[in-house]
Coordinates of C-alpha atoms in Angstrom, one line a residue:
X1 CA 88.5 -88.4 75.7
X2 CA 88.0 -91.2 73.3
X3 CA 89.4 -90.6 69.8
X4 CA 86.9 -92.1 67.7
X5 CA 84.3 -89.5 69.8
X6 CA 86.4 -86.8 69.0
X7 CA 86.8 -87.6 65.3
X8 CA 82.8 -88.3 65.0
X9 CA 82.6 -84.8 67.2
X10 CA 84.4 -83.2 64.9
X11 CA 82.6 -84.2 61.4
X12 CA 79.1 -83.6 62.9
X13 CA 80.5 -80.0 63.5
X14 CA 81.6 -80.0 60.2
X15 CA 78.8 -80.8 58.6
X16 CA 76.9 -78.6 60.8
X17 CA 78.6 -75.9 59.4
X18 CA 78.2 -76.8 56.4
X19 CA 74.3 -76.4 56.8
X20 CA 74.9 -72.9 57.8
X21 CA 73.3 -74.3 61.4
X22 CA 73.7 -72.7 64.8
X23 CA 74.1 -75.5 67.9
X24 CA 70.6 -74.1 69.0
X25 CA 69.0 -74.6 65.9
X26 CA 70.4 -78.0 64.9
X27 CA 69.4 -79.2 68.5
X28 CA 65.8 -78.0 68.0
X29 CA 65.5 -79.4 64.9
X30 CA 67.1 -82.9 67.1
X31 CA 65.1 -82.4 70.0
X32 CA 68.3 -82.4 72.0
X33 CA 69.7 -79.6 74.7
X34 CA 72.4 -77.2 73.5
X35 CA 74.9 -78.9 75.6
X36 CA 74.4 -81.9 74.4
X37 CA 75.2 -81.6 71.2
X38 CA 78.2 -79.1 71.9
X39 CA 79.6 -82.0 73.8
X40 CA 78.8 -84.4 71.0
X41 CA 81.2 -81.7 69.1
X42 CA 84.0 -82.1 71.1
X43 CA 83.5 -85.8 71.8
X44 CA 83.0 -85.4 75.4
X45 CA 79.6 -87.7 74.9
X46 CA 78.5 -90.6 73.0
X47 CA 74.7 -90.7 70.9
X48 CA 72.1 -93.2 71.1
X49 CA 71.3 -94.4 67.3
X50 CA 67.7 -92.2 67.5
X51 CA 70.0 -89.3 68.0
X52 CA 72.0 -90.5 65.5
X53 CA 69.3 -91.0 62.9
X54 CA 68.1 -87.4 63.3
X55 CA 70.8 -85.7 63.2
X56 CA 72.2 -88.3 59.5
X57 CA 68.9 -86.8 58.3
X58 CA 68.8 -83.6 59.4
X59 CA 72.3 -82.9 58.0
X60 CA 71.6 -85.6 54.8
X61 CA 74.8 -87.2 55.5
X62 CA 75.4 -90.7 55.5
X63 CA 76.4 -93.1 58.5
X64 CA 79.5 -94.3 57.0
X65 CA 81.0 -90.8 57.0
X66 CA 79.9 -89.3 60.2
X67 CA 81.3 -92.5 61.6
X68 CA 84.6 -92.2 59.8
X69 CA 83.9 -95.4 57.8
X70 CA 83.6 -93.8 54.2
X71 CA 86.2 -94.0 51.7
X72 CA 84.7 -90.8 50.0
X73 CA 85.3 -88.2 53.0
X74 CA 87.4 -85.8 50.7
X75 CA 84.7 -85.8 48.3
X76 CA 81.8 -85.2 50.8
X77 CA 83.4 -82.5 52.8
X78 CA 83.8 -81.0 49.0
X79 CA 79.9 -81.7 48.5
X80 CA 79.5 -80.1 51.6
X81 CA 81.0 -77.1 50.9
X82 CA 79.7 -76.7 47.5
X83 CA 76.2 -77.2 49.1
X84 CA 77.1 -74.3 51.6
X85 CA 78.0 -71.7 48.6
X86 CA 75.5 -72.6 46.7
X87 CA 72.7 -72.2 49.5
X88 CA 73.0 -68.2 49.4
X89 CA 72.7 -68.4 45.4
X90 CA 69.4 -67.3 43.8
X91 CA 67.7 -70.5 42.0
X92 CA 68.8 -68.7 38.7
X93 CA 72.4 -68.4 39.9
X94 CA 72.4 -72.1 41.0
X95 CA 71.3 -73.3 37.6
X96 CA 73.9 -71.0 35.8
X97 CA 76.7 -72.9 38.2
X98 CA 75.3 -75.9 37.3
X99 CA 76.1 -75.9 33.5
X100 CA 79.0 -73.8 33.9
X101 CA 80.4 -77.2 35.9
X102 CA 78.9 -79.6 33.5
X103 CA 80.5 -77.5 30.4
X104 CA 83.8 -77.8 32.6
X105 CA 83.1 -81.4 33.4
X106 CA 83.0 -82.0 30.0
X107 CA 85.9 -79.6 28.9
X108 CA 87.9 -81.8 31.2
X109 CA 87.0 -84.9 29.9
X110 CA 88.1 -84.0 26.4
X111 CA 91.4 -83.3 27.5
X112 CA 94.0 -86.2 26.1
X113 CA 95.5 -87.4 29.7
X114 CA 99.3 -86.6 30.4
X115 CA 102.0 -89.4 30.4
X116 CA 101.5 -91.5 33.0
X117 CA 98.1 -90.4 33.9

């Protein structure tokens, strides 16, 4: 199997996850089969760029990641998961988070950076 297949496989898995999504409902929502995308997954098959296109927007993430090209995976796959956790929370809870983070953010910031920092 080719690498770069399996390495794309393997992020739209991850991001599939990430979007609490079965294989059956992310392929309804594509208009693909089941077995399509599971072999997507595992990099046993290649996608056309309409393919493609649905499932960037489907899962809103951008080309340059799912193709490996984005300097900023650490940071996504963080996105991601915060996105995933945050899904379950009530809209009250999720604003709550927000300025607990942005009081953090800003806690941080105000911290006088260590030696050779």
């Amino acid at each position: 199997m080719d690498q770069q297949l399996q390495e794309i496989g393997a992020r739209l898995k991850q991001a599939r996850l990430a979007k609490n999504l079965t294989q059956p409902q992310l392929a309804e929502a594509a208009d693909i089969s089941v077995s399509f995308l599971s072999n997507l997954e595992t990099g046993r098959q290649a996608m056309n760029i309409k393919t493609m296109a649905s499932l960037l927007d489907i899962l809103n993430v951008s080309a340059d990641w799912l193709l490996g090209n984005s300097t900023d995976s650490a940071n996504h796959a963080a996105a991601l998961e915060i996105e995933k956790e945050l899904s379950s929370c009530t809209p009250k809870e999720r604003e709550t988070i927000l300025r607990l983070v942005l009081l953090m953010k800003e806690a941080i910031g105000s911290l006088k950076p260590e030696p050779g920092e």
